[in-house]
XYZ file of C-alpha atoms in Angstrom:
785
model
C -38.179 -26.504 -15.069
C -38.240 -30.136 -13.974
C -35.418 -29.408 -11.514
C -37.357 -26.475 -10.074
C -40.477 -28.596 -9.677
C -38.473 -31.270 -7.860
C -36.960 -28.686 -5.554
C -40.412 -27.242 -4.859
C -41.655 -30.638 -3.778
C -45.160 -30.276 -2.409
C -45.293 -26.661 -3.589
C -46.096 -27.412 -7.204
C -47.499 -24.704 -9.458
C -51.047 -25.905 -8.830
C -50.468 -25.910 -5.064
C -49.097 -22.379 -5.251
C -52.096 -21.197 -7.267
C -54.364 -22.556 -4.542
C -52.364 -20.849 -1.795
C -52.553 -17.515 -3.596
C -56.279 -17.890 -4.061
C -56.711 -18.777 -0.389
C -54.606 -16.024 1.139
C -54.751 -13.204 -1.420
C -57.976 -13.867 -3.352
C -56.033 -13.702 -6.620
C -56.498 -15.920 -9.640
C -53.105 -16.422 -11.219
C -50.839 -18.645 -13.230
C -47.617 -19.707 -11.489
C -44.142 -20.323 -12.882
C -41.218 -21.513 -10.717
C -38.134 -19.257 -10.670
C -34.549 -19.985 -9.623
C -33.729 -19.314 -5.994
C -30.762 -19.853 -3.698
C -32.691 -20.947 -0.579
C -36.235 -19.688 -1.021
C -38.848 -21.074 -3.417
C -39.743 -18.298 -5.857
C -42.646 -18.108 -8.315
C -43.661 -15.652 -10.991
C -47.428 -15.095 -10.801
C -49.534 -13.565 -13.570
C -53.204 -12.650 -13.183
C -55.846 -12.517 -15.897
C -55.066 -8.864 -16.677
C -51.359 -9.604 -17.125
C -50.301 -8.066 -13.823
C -47.325 -9.907 -12.339
C -46.230 -10.711 -8.803
C -43.453 -12.604 -7.058
C -44.373 -15.235 -4.462
C -41.669 -16.324 -2.039
C -41.864 -19.392 0.218
C -39.012 -19.186 2.683
C -36.682 -22.011 3.596
C -37.751 -23.771 6.776
C -34.615 -22.520 8.546
C -35.180 -18.881 7.595
C -35.498 -16.570 10.573
C -38.879 -14.878 10.906
C -37.088 -11.784 12.177
C -34.943 -11.626 9.050
C -38.013 -11.920 6.813
C -39.614 -9.139 8.799
C -36.476 -7.048 8.228
C -36.713 -7.584 4.475
C -40.339 -6.459 4.453
C -39.571 -3.536 6.733
C -36.795 -2.198 4.540
C -38.873 -2.468 1.363
C -41.688 -0.595 3.079
C -39.239 1.987 4.387
C -37.510 2.581 1.067
C -40.763 2.821 -0.846
C -41.885 5.491 1.618
C -38.643 7.377 0.959
C -39.633 7.793 -2.671
C -36.285 6.554 -3.973
C -36.888 7.939 -7.451
C -36.441 7.024 -10.226
C -35.833 3.520 -8.964
C -38.409 0.759 -8.559
C -38.271 -1.654 -5.649
C -40.553 -4.579 -4.760
C -43.564 -3.684 -2.646
C -44.906 -5.940 0.073
C -48.500 -7.056 -0.506
C -50.517 -7.983 2.550
C -52.729 -11.057 2.677
C -56.488 -10.875 2.989
C -56.035 -11.173 6.745
C -53.718 -8.141 6.714
C -50.434 -9.974 7.280
C -47.189 -9.372 5.404
C -45.928 -12.842 6.346
C -48.292 -15.786 6.151
C -47.289 -18.897 8.143
C -47.389 -22.285 6.416
C -46.616 -25.788 7.566
C -45.066 -28.164 5.071
C -45.691 -31.883 4.924
C -42.805 -32.522 7.288
C -44.353 -30.293 9.916
C -41.808 -27.537 9.429
C -42.763 -23.869 9.649
C -42.536 -22.014 6.330
C -43.351 -18.389 5.549
C -45.258 -17.094 2.550
C -44.773 -13.576 1.141
C -46.195 -11.820 -1.899
C -44.281 -8.969 -3.575
C -44.980 -6.746 -6.503
C -43.082 -7.551 -9.703
C -40.353 -5.146 -10.842
C -40.086 -5.244 -14.647
C -36.836 -4.822 -16.525
C -33.778 -6.491 -18.025
C -31.343 -8.083 -15.613
C -27.943 -6.394 -15.535
C -26.295 -9.768 -16.200
C -28.328 -10.268 -19.374
C -27.578 -6.874 -20.907
C -25.144 -7.189 -23.829
C -24.222 -3.501 -24.241
C -23.117 -2.363 -20.778
C -20.925 0.739 -20.838
C -19.551 3.493 -18.628
C -22.974 5.131 -18.459
C -24.342 2.065 -16.689
C -21.394 1.980 -14.271
C -22.112 5.584 -13.305
C -25.809 4.799 -12.890
C -24.974 1.789 -10.734
C -22.814 3.949 -8.440
C -25.529 6.570 -8.240
C -28.182 3.990 -7.326
C -26.264 2.386 -4.486
C -25.078 5.782 -3.240
C -28.658 7.023 -3.008
C -29.723 3.692 -1.512
C -27.166 3.900 1.280
C -28.061 7.511 2.047
C -31.674 6.394 2.483
C -30.682 3.380 4.559
C -28.886 5.600 7.068
C -32.300 6.205 8.599
C -33.230 2.514 8.803
C -32.550 0.066 11.602
C -33.751 -3.401 12.554
C -32.586 -5.793 15.239
C -32.191 -8.638 12.712
C -29.599 -6.602 10.787
C -27.141 -7.218 13.630
C -26.969 -10.928 12.805
C -23.697 -12.775 12.148
C -23.629 -13.496 8.431
C -20.843 -15.235 6.518
C -21.434 -13.004 3.490
C -20.790 -9.914 5.614
C -17.342 -8.660 4.620
C -16.808 -7.674 8.223
C -16.134 -11.377 8.766
C -14.114 -11.974 5.589
C -10.979 -12.943 7.515
C -12.604 -15.757 9.491
C -14.566 -17.041 6.485
C -11.490 -17.175 4.263
C -9.334 -18.749 6.965
C -11.916 -21.466 7.621
C -12.494 -22.357 3.958
C -9.338 -21.568 1.980
C -8.064 -25.087 2.638
C -10.990 -26.428 0.602
C -9.539 -24.921 -2.589
C -7.808 -27.820 -4.306
C -5.563 -25.857 -6.672
C -2.410 -24.723 -4.835
C -1.864 -21.637 -7.005
C -5.455 -20.490 -6.548
C -5.203 -21.140 -2.824
C -2.140 -18.884 -2.700
C -4.039 -16.166 -4.551
C -6.731 -16.191 -1.872
C -4.088 -16.110 0.859
C -2.551 -13.050 -0.830
C -5.952 -11.362 -0.735
C -6.272 -12.269 2.947
C -2.858 -10.750 3.660
C -3.885 -7.532 1.920
C -7.131 -7.474 3.889
C -5.272 -7.877 7.180
C -2.673 -5.244 6.339
C -4.729 -2.585 4.550
C -8.313 -3.004 5.803
C -8.248 -4.262 9.370
C -6.158 -1.412 10.844
C -8.760 1.063 9.551
C -11.958 -0.730 10.491
C -12.715 1.687 13.322
C -12.676 4.532 10.769
C -15.342 3.004 8.516
C -18.944 4.294 8.901
C -21.513 1.585 9.586
C -25.160 1.111 8.781
C -27.652 -1.310 7.252
C -26.702 -2.227 3.685
C -28.305 -4.289 0.924
C -25.110 -6.385 0.866
C -25.782 -8.126 -2.448
C -26.038 -5.615 -5.291
C -25.119 -8.131 -7.953
C -25.924 -8.424 -11.639
C -28.923 -10.680 -10.929
C -30.484 -8.183 -8.512
C -30.109 -5.078 -10.697
C -32.624 -4.188 -13.366
C -32.282 -2.040 -16.489
C -35.135 -0.406 -18.383
C -34.469 -2.436 -21.533
C -31.690 -4.125 -23.490
C -30.611 -1.101 -25.528
C -27.285 0.714 -25.278
C -29.033 3.694 -23.651
C -30.946 1.626 -21.103
C -31.112 3.081 -17.598
C -30.664 1.348 -14.255
C -34.183 1.384 -12.852
C -34.568 -1.220 -10.116
C -33.159 -3.344 -7.329
C -34.544 -6.556 -5.868
C -33.728 -9.233 -3.279
C -33.020 -7.834 0.175
C -32.280 -11.253 1.653
C -28.603 -10.570 2.448
C -29.145 -7.332 4.358
C -26.914 -6.761 7.335
C -25.581 -3.990 9.540
C -21.980 -3.587 8.402
C -19.459 -1.137 7.009
C -21.237 0.978 4.434
C -18.247 0.801 2.104
C -18.936 -2.931 1.764
C -21.995 -2.024 -0.312
C -19.785 -0.344 -2.887
C -17.155 -3.089 -2.734
C -19.716 -5.826 -3.419
C -21.293 -3.935 -6.308
C -17.861 -3.363 -7.843
C -16.893 -7.018 -7.347
C -19.821 -8.159 -9.480
C -19.550 -5.325 -12.011
C -15.969 -6.236 -12.973
C -16.676 -9.916 -13.653
C -15.777 -10.732 -17.226
C -14.277 -7.290 -17.806
C -10.692 -6.643 -18.861
C -10.224 -3.181 -17.297
C -11.620 -3.442 -13.789
C -9.988 -0.277 -12.443
C -11.801 1.913 -14.978
C -15.113 0.396 -13.899
C -14.307 0.676 -10.196
C -13.389 4.342 -10.578
C -16.591 5.157 -12.456
C -18.848 3.417 -9.917
C -16.927 4.851 -6.965
C -17.012 8.470 -8.110
C -20.743 8.260 -8.831
C -21.338 6.691 -5.406
C -19.191 9.346 -3.724
C -21.269 12.111 -5.302
C -24.322 10.714 -3.490
C -22.742 9.549 -0.210
C -19.348 11.206 0.290
C -16.684 8.680 1.190
C -13.954 9.340 3.729
C -10.258 8.688 3.249
C -10.316 5.350 5.037
C -13.191 4.018 2.911
C -11.423 4.859 -0.329
C -8.150 3.421 0.976
C -9.680 0.013 1.763
C -12.005 -0.315 -1.222
C -9.872 -2.452 -3.542
C -8.855 -5.019 -0.900
C -12.535 -5.244 0.091
C -13.496 -5.938 -3.533
C -10.852 -8.647 -3.667
C -12.043 -10.035 -0.323
C -15.608 -10.366 -1.646
C -14.316 -12.376 -4.591
C -12.199 -14.494 -2.231
C -15.200 -15.241 -0.020
C -17.161 -16.181 -3.131
C -14.589 -18.678 -4.430
C -14.137 -20.130 -0.932
C -17.882 -20.738 -0.694
C -17.815 -22.217 -4.208
C -15.027 -24.586 -3.135
C -17.185 -25.709 -0.239
C -20.137 -26.285 -2.573
C -17.961 -28.186 -5.078
C -16.774 -30.456 -2.290
C -20.395 -31.242 -1.465
C -21.340 -31.726 -5.135
C -18.162 -32.783 -6.996
C -20.054 -33.731 -10.162
C -21.786 -30.359 -10.482
C -19.900 -28.772 -13.405
C -21.999 -25.616 -13.119
C -20.280 -24.758 -9.833
C -16.867 -24.812 -11.539
C -18.105 -22.748 -14.474
C -19.803 -20.151 -12.261
C -16.619 -19.633 -10.214
C -14.448 -19.045 -13.295
C -15.205 -15.297 -13.745
C -14.372 -14.673 -10.075
C -11.007 -16.415 -10.438
C -10.275 -14.385 -13.578
C -11.092 -11.150 -11.743
C -8.916 -12.188 -8.799
C -5.989 -12.750 -11.152
C -6.368 -9.252 -12.605
C -6.841 -7.512 -9.240
C -3.741 -9.146 -7.779
C -1.683 -7.510 -10.523
C -2.683 -4.108 -9.136
C -1.003 -2.451 -6.173
C -3.961 -1.996 -3.818
C -2.322 0.921 -1.996
C -1.624 2.807 -5.205
C -5.252 2.204 -6.210
C -6.414 3.519 -2.830
C -4.273 6.614 -3.383
C -5.715 7.056 -6.884
C -9.287 6.737 -5.609
C -8.597 9.326 -2.910
C -7.229 11.711 -5.529
C -10.261 11.019 -7.737
C -12.863 11.677 -5.058
C -11.130 14.011 -2.611
C -9.152 16.209 -5.015
C -11.290 19.224 -4.122
C -11.600 18.377 -0.427
C -11.113 21.226 2.011
C -8.008 21.484 4.136
C -7.732 21.099 7.874
C -10.756 21.517 10.094
C -10.364 23.640 13.199
C -9.863 20.594 15.444
C -6.974 19.326 13.319
C -5.388 22.760 13.218
C -5.646 23.137 16.987
C -4.221 19.670 17.541
C -1.273 20.421 15.295
C -0.604 23.724 17.036
C -0.777 22.000 20.420
C 1.805 19.406 19.390
C 4.101 22.109 17.996
C 3.767 23.955 21.284
C 4.624 20.893 23.342
C 7.589 20.116 21.082
C 8.895 23.623 21.551
C 8.581 23.417 25.336
C 9.693 19.852 26.009
C 11.963 18.754 23.165
C 15.306 20.095 21.968
C 14.829 23.107 19.726
C 17.328 21.641 17.267
C 14.570 19.317 15.991
C 13.047 20.532 12.738
C 9.744 19.811 10.993
C 9.000 19.522 7.298
C 6.809 21.963 5.385
C 5.362 25.369 6.150
C 2.275 23.643 7.545
C 3.615 20.429 9.105
C 1.832 17.156 8.457
C 0.217 15.029 11.145
C 1.157 11.482 10.140
C -0.524 8.611 11.966
C 0.162 5.462 9.972
C 2.204 4.111 7.101
C 1.527 1.386 4.545
C 3.794 0.446 1.661
C 5.060 3.558 -0.119
C 2.455 5.765 1.541
C 2.054 7.730 4.748
C -1.477 8.496 5.990
C -2.473 11.596 7.927
C -4.970 11.923 10.755
C -7.834 11.781 8.242
C -6.378 8.659 6.588
C -5.482 10.654 3.503
C -2.466 9.113 1.801
C 0.757 10.815 0.762
C 3.165 9.198 -1.695
C 6.440 8.920 0.205
C 9.326 9.478 -2.200
C 12.006 10.323 0.327
C 11.929 7.652 3.033
C 14.795 5.236 2.448
C 14.468 3.915 6.010
C 11.264 1.910 5.573
C 13.063 0.106 2.808
C 10.582 -2.651 1.878
C 7.557 -0.455 2.597
C 6.085 1.115 5.700
C 4.873 -1.480 8.207
C 5.549 -4.393 5.875
C 3.474 -7.266 7.326
C 6.299 -9.814 7.172
C 8.713 -7.514 8.983
C 6.103 -6.515 11.550
C 5.184 -10.156 12.165
C 8.836 -11.161 12.619
C 9.355 -8.415 15.202
C 6.124 -9.111 17.054
C 6.737 -12.843 17.187
C 10.288 -12.581 18.493
C 9.448 -9.771 20.906
C 6.786 -11.991 22.445
C 9.338 -14.791 22.814
C 12.686 -13.280 23.869
C 14.825 -10.184 23.681
C 18.199 -10.141 25.372
C 21.862 -9.407 24.633
C 24.604 -11.272 22.813
C 26.154 -12.758 25.971
C 23.588 -15.547 25.668
C 23.587 -17.972 22.769
C 20.746 -17.660 20.285
C 20.280 -18.840 16.694
C 18.915 -15.524 15.417
C 22.222 -13.686 15.298
C 23.873 -16.614 13.486
C 21.055 -16.995 10.962
C 20.954 -13.283 10.248
C 24.696 -12.689 10.071
C 25.069 -15.583 7.631
C 22.266 -14.278 5.415
C 23.669 -10.741 5.501
C 27.273 -11.730 4.768
C 26.179 -13.851 1.812
C 25.269 -10.604 0.034
C 28.878 -9.312 0.295
C 32.088 -10.153 -1.552
C 33.842 -13.110 0.072
C 36.604 -11.165 1.845
C 34.026 -9.116 3.781
C 33.249 -11.964 6.139
C 32.819 -10.581 9.683
C 30.002 -8.422 11.070
C 29.305 -6.475 14.261
C 25.778 -5.254 14.989
C 25.067 -1.821 16.462
C 22.040 0.483 16.655
C 22.472 3.368 14.205
C 24.486 4.496 11.218
C 26.268 7.030 13.416
C 27.318 4.273 15.787
C 28.438 2.115 12.859
C 30.668 4.872 11.486
C 32.104 5.531 14.932
C 32.973 1.832 15.275
C 34.536 1.962 11.799
C 36.869 4.696 13.081
C 37.943 2.475 15.963
C 38.592 -0.413 13.596
C 40.665 1.850 11.364
C 42.825 3.007 14.273
C 43.334 -0.539 15.560
C 44.443 -1.671 12.105
C 46.665 1.293 11.147
C 47.497 2.938 14.505
C 46.436 6.215 12.873
C 43.516 8.659 13.041
C 44.518 10.493 9.860
C 41.400 10.337 7.730
C 40.489 11.525 4.247
C 36.875 12.659 3.895
C 34.883 13.932 0.919
C 33.749 17.542 1.019
C 30.053 17.894 1.892
C 29.779 14.347 3.242
C 27.644 13.352 6.222
C 28.345 10.308 8.383
C 26.216 10.762 11.515
C 25.439 12.778 14.625
C 27.770 11.518 17.372
C 30.873 13.532 18.254
C 33.133 11.282 16.187
C 30.658 11.135 13.297
C 30.384 14.926 13.225
C 34.175 15.110 13.356
C 34.382 13.189 10.059
C 31.435 14.976 8.369
C 32.271 18.211 6.487
C 28.525 18.752 6.058
C 28.373 19.222 9.821
C 31.720 20.620 10.947
C 31.801 23.167 8.112
C 28.076 23.901 8.389
C 26.047 26.101 10.760
C 27.283 25.614 14.337
C 30.295 23.611 13.179
C 33.846 24.163 14.418
C 35.781 23.286 11.280
C 37.983 20.305 10.546
C 40.130 18.705 13.220
C 43.853 18.488 12.527
C 43.691 14.822 11.536
C 40.737 15.262 9.146
C 41.662 16.023 5.547
C 39.025 17.111 3.040
C 39.179 16.073 -0.602
C 36.900 17.522 -3.307
C 33.477 16.078 -3.951
C 33.572 14.137 -7.236
C 30.669 16.055 -8.799
C 30.412 15.265 -12.522
C 27.800 18.014 -13.019
C 29.077 21.056 -11.122
C 32.695 20.123 -10.551
C 35.693 20.950 -12.757
C 35.654 17.523 -14.431
C 32.393 16.856 -16.233
C 30.698 13.612 -17.075
C 30.857 10.006 -15.905
C 33.928 8.874 -17.839
C 36.862 7.028 -16.300
C 39.049 10.006 -17.164
C 36.792 12.230 -15.081
C 36.885 9.729 -12.205
C 40.662 9.550 -12.270
C 40.906 13.326 -12.394
C 38.845 13.590 -9.196
C 41.083 10.957 -7.612
C 44.211 13.118 -8.116
C 43.481 15.405 -5.129
C 43.209 12.263 -2.966
C 46.616 11.125 -4.155
C 47.996 14.610 -3.480
C 46.568 14.628 0.055
C 48.184 11.259 0.744
C 51.473 12.520 -0.609
C 51.280 15.585 1.649
C 50.712 13.352 4.705
C 53.700 11.237 3.783
C 55.877 14.319 3.379
C 54.817 15.352 6.895
C 55.664 11.903 8.218
C 52.102 11.045 9.107
C 50.651 7.580 8.567
C 47.336 7.504 6.696
C 44.553 5.828 8.638
C 41.986 5.604 5.890
C 39.455 7.088 3.511
C 35.686 7.155 4.149
C 33.170 7.874 1.457
C 29.466 7.335 0.885
C 29.213 4.947 -2.040
C 26.763 7.453 -3.545
C 26.744 10.999 -2.215
C 23.538 11.648 -0.215
C 23.456 15.120 1.321
C 25.910 16.104 -1.403
C 22.936 16.055 -3.757
C 22.305 12.415 -4.647
C 25.482 12.383 -6.688
C 26.718 9.415 -8.700
C 30.519 9.409 -8.791
C 32.310 9.158 -12.159
C 33.479 5.737 -13.274
C 36.825 4.654 -11.895
C 36.871 7.165 -9.030
C 36.797 4.724 -6.124
C 39.052 2.238 -7.906
C 41.795 4.881 -8.263
C 41.258 6.218 -4.738
C 41.235 2.786 -3.099
C 44.466 1.852 -4.857
C 46.193 4.999 -3.626
C 44.881 4.589 -0.058
C 45.955 0.963 0.200
C 49.385 1.675 -1.233
C 49.790 4.173 1.602
C 48.772 1.599 4.221
C 45.291 3.004 4.823
C 41.914 1.271 4.902
C 38.982 1.993 2.599
C 35.627 2.550 4.284
C 32.330 2.540 2.356
C 29.400 4.269 4.057
C 26.332 2.413 2.750
C 24.001 3.723 5.451
C 21.740 5.477 2.927
C 22.289 3.601 -0.296
C 22.708 -0.101 0.473
C 20.451 -3.148 0.464
C 19.729 -3.251 -3.260
C 18.609 0.335 -3.701
C 20.846 0.777 -6.745
C 18.946 -2.055 -8.449
C 21.709 -4.013 -10.144
C 23.755 -4.737 -7.034
C 23.189 -5.303 -3.342
C 25.717 -2.599 -2.461
C 26.416 0.706 -4.158
C 30.209 0.264 -3.903
C 29.837 -2.594 -6.391
C 28.860 -0.058 -9.071
C 32.458 1.228 -8.870
C 33.912 -2.279 -9.166
C 35.688 -2.118 -5.800
C 35.679 -4.049 -2.530
C 36.101 -1.897 0.608
C 37.875 -2.981 3.789
C 35.039 -1.786 6.026
C 31.363 -1.214 5.183
C 28.893 0.570 7.437
C 25.167 -0.150 7.243
C 22.148 1.555 8.776
C 18.809 3.198 7.903
C 17.110 0.542 5.669
C 18.572 -2.458 7.496
C 15.624 -2.796 9.884
C 12.838 -1.134 7.858
C 12.420 1.493 10.562
C 13.609 -0.604 13.507
C 16.762 0.999 15.003
C 19.652 -1.229 14.030
C 22.892 -0.998 12.058
C 26.026 -3.007 11.328
C 29.694 -2.883 10.436
C 31.024 -5.480 7.994
C 34.755 -5.967 7.559
C 37.527 -8.420 6.796
C 38.769 -11.083 9.201
C 42.149 -9.348 9.320
C 40.688 -6.023 10.487
C 38.292 -7.721 12.907
C 41.258 -9.560 14.467
C 43.150 -6.271 14.848
C 40.262 -5.025 17.002
C 41.043 -7.700 19.610
C 43.142 -5.558 21.959
C 42.006 -6.932 25.295
C 39.163 -4.407 25.603
C 35.738 -6.019 25.283
C 33.309 -4.489 22.816
C 29.822 -4.987 24.229
C 26.668 -3.419 22.841
C 23.554 -3.745 24.994
C 21.118 -3.822 22.081
C 23.285 -4.570 19.058
C 22.512 -8.009 17.614
C 19.599 -8.731 19.948
C 17.189 -11.498 18.843
C 14.379 -9.094 17.918
C 16.632 -6.931 15.745
C 18.091 -9.983 14.045
C 14.633 -11.416 13.335
C 13.588 -8.103 11.810
C 16.789 -7.767 9.792
C 16.391 -11.292 8.413
C 12.768 -10.540 7.464
C 13.944 -7.487 5.505
C 16.450 -9.584 3.550
C 13.836 -12.265 2.889
C 11.319 -9.684 1.697
C 13.831 -8.119 -0.677
C 14.331 -11.555 -2.233
C 10.756 -12.832 -2.088
C 9.242 -9.706 -3.666
C 12.085 -9.155 -6.173
C 12.529 -5.620 -4.924
C 16.022 -5.149 -6.320
C 14.655 -5.839 -9.784
C 11.798 -3.440 -9.069
C 14.301 -0.760 -8.054
C 16.148 -1.333 -11.308
C 13.076 -1.329 -13.567
C 11.178 1.456 -11.819
C 14.282 3.584 -11.392
C 15.179 3.288 -15.076
C 11.596 4.165 -16.018
C 11.582 7.176 -13.690
C 14.872 8.507 -15.068
C 13.646 8.135 -18.653
C 10.475 10.077 -17.774
C 12.482 12.772 -15.995
C 14.851 13.163 -18.932
C 11.881 13.547 -21.257
C 10.583 16.270 -18.926
C 14.046 17.849 -18.874
C 13.831 18.452 -22.626
C 10.780 20.672 -22.037
C 11.970 22.525 -18.935
C 15.373 24.237 -18.795
C 15.128 24.470 -15.007
C 15.921 20.747 -14.831
C 19.691 20.969 -15.080
C 20.606 17.388 -14.296
C 18.916 14.030 -13.793
C 21.152 11.420 -12.173
C 20.813 8.225 -10.248
C 21.001 4.495 -9.941
C 17.951 2.346 -9.206
C 15.719 4.169 -6.734
C 18.400 6.664 -5.672
C 17.840 9.649 -7.958
C 18.658 13.352 -7.868
C 17.106 16.132 -9.943
C 19.106 19.348 -9.809
C 17.246 22.590 -10.551
C 19.104 25.571 -12.004
C 18.214 29.048 -13.211
C 20.504 29.262 -16.242
C 23.410 27.802 -18.170
C 25.769 29.091 -15.462
C 24.074 26.530 -13.156
C 22.816 29.200 -10.787
C 20.968 27.157 -8.127
C 17.169 27.488 -8.345
C 16.863 27.129 -4.583
C 13.730 29.221 -4.066
C 11.913 27.487 -6.911
C 13.013 24.106 -5.600
C 11.520 24.923 -2.199
C 8.307 26.106 -3.856
C 8.150 22.796 -5.721
C 8.456 20.851 -2.471
C 5.386 22.672 -1.142
C 3.601 22.096 -4.464
C 4.301 18.383 -4.270
C 2.926 18.287 -0.743
C -0.300 19.915 -1.967
C -0.501 17.086 -4.503
C 0.143 14.507 -1.776
C 3.737 13.741 -2.707
C 6.470 13.905 -0.063
C 9.919 15.021 -1.199
C 12.798 17.046 0.209
C 15.882 18.887 -0.961
C 19.601 18.318 -0.610
C 22.911 19.369 -2.092
C 25.242 22.214 -1.149
C 22.714 24.756 -2.474
C 19.572 22.935 -1.389
C 18.374 22.755 -4.991
C 18.344 18.998 -5.621
C 15.175 16.927 -5.384
C 16.288 13.807 -3.545
C 14.283 10.779 -4.620
C 14.762 7.627 -2.553
C 11.354 6.054 -1.922
C 10.567 2.680 -0.349
C 11.552 -0.135 -2.693
C 7.898 -0.987 -3.449
C 7.562 2.292 -5.366
C 6.140 1.400 -8.791
C 5.582 2.712 -12.287
C 2.052 3.932 -11.536
C 3.585 6.057 -8.777
C 6.148 7.338 -11.281
C 3.413 8.382 -13.698
C 1.579 10.361 -11.018
C 4.778 12.025 -9.794
C 5.955 13.047 -13.278
C 2.485 14.382 -14.134
C 2.476 16.525 -10.989
C 6.091 17.586 -11.534
C 5.162 18.936 -14.970
C 2.154 20.783 -13.521
C 4.285 22.160 -10.706
C 6.925 23.481 -13.103
C 4.191 25.174 -15.133
C 2.811 26.774 -11.966
C 6.218 28.057 -10.925
C 7.023 29.415 -14.387
C 3.641 31.151 -14.465
C-alpha cells in the first residue's frame, strides 16, 4: 500500500476522493490498486456500490483512451451475454474523459468505470477443463463482436502486438543474460519466421483485446464449478491478426501447467465453435503462443536490466520460461496438423472455385505438357507450400507427407533455404573457376564414406549419376556387360532405362539389351528363399554367380553389378543378410566393379548408418547419390575410388555445366549440417523402430498385412489376400485414397503394386506415427466392412 501511495504521488486517496466528488458528485472511499502504467483506484460509495477510477499516465494517447471507452460502449451495446464488461460513466459535465493537470503541468486523463465483481482467473485454485472451454468461448464471442468495431487508434504500432514479434525479439533477445535461455528464444524466433510469416497474408485481421490474461479474466466465484463471467482492461487493444487473441489467451492459460497441449486444444476448439478458424490460423497458433511468451521474457529482461535488484521481475518471468521449455519440446507443425484435424475434421471439401482451378490446371497440363506425366489420386491435390513433414494445399490445410524422400530434412528447411538464397545472391557459376564451396562440400560428403571411397563427381540427377557410373565401369573394365536385379529402377535417361528392368520390361519397354543380364530379386518374403538369414542371402547370390560363370563360358568380360542398396520400386525390400557380401566377392573375382545405387536410400535414412550398403557390411567401388542430397534442389553425385576415377582420365574432358556449382554445394553442405545438428539419423532409427513395432502389433490383428519390413525410415508394408500371398492390390489402392481423406500422403510400389512405401522426411516423429497407425487401423476396418 505504501508503494502504491508513493507511485500515486499527488493523487493520494484523499485527493482522489475530492476529484470524484468534484467531477461525479459521488461520495466514496478510495483504495489504490496495482497498475502497469495507469493509477487505478477502487471506489466504494455509502451503499456499497463499487467503481474503478483510472488516472492515465501523462504519456497516454487521448485517442487510445477514447478507443478503450468506445469499445466498452460498443460491446455493452452488443449485449455480450452472459459476460460482464466495465461500463464507462460520464462526468457531471457529460464527458467520458476528464482532463487533469498534475503538479508538473502534465496533461492527465481521468476516467470512471463500473466495477465488475468476481474472482480473478489467476487466483482461482480449482481451474479445470470446463474453465478452458469457457475461456475459449468468451474470446471467440468477443472477437465475433469486435468484427464490427473499428477505431483509428487501433492502427497504432504496439510492441505487444504479435504482428511485430520478430522485430521486438530481435531487438531485445541480446538482453537475456543466460545463453541457454537466449537460444530458446532464438529457436522460437526461427519457428515464427518459418511457420508464421509465410502465412501472414492468410490471417484475418480485426481489432482484438490483445491481453486476455489471468489478471483480466473474472470468474463467478472460487468454486470448482465457477463460470467465466467477465473481462476487463482494454488498454492493449490493437488492430492485428485475430488469431493473436487466441494465442495470447492460450499463452497465459498454460502458465504453471504441465500439459499445455491439452489446454490449448480445449480453448481452441471452443473458440473455433464461436469464430471458425481457417487452416492458416490453426497452423500458426502454437508458434504464435511461443512468440508471445518470447516477447514477454524479452520485455522482462529489459525491465531486469533497468532494475537489477528487483527480485519480483525474476520470479514473475519464471512461469514463462517453464512454459517455453515445454513448448519447445513439441513439434509445432505436428501440433498445427493436430489442431486442424481437431477443428476442421468435418470441414466440407472443395468449393467451386477450387474445383474449377484444379480442372483448369489439368486441362493446361493435358494440352501443353507431355501426356506421360501422371498425377496422384482420383481427385488430385493442389499443393502450394511445404513445411517440415507436411504439404499444405491451397487452403493451407496440411497433409502428412509419408512418401517424400527428396525433401530429406523437411520441406523448405530454413537452414537449407537460407544457404541457397545466400549463395544465389552472391555467385553461381561452373567448376572451371575456383571456389571454396565445392572443396568444403566434397570434404564433408566424403567424410561420411569408407576411406577407399575418396573421390566425388557432382551431377544433377540420380539418372545422370547412374549414367556416369556406367561410363566409369566401362573405363575401368573395358566392358558393358552388366548384371542388374530384376524389377530395379535406376533412372529415366536412355542408359538408365537400359539398366532398369522395371522400365525395359514394363509398359512401353523393349526388353533387355544383349549386354544386360537380369538376376533374381532377393525377396525374402515372396521369393523362393525366405527370411533374412545369411543362408537365404547366399542362396540368392547363387544366380549371380551362375550368370558370371555363363559370361565367362561365352568369353565375355564382366563389367559390373548394379543394385539399389535397398530395393525401392521392388517394394521397399530389405535384402537378406550376406547377399551383397557374396555377390560383391563373386563380381570382383571376375574383374567386375560393384555399384551401389543409393539415390533413394542414402544420407542416413536407414538410421544406424549413413549409407544403406553399410547394413550389408560391404564397401562398393562406385556409389551413386541423388534425391535427398539437395533437399529438393536438383543435384546428385557419384563417389568412387581413386583407382576408378583415374581410369576415367582418357583424354576426354568431363564437364557438367551445373554439377558442383557454388549454390548446389552450399545447399548440399547445409543438408549434411542439418542431419548432424538435428540428430536426424538417430530420429530415423528411433522413429522407424517405433513405427515398425506399431505396424507389427497391427499386423497381429489384420491378416491383410502380410509383411512389415524396413530399416530406419525406409519401410514397406505388403498387403495380401490370403496365405498364398495373393496381392491385395485393389484394397491397397483403396487404402491410399482413404489415407488421403485422412490427410496422409502415401503411395504404392512393388511388382504387384500392393506395398505401402513409407519414406517420409527425416523429421517425421512418433506423434506422426501414432496418427498414421490410428488411421491405418480405421482404414483397414473400413475396407473389411
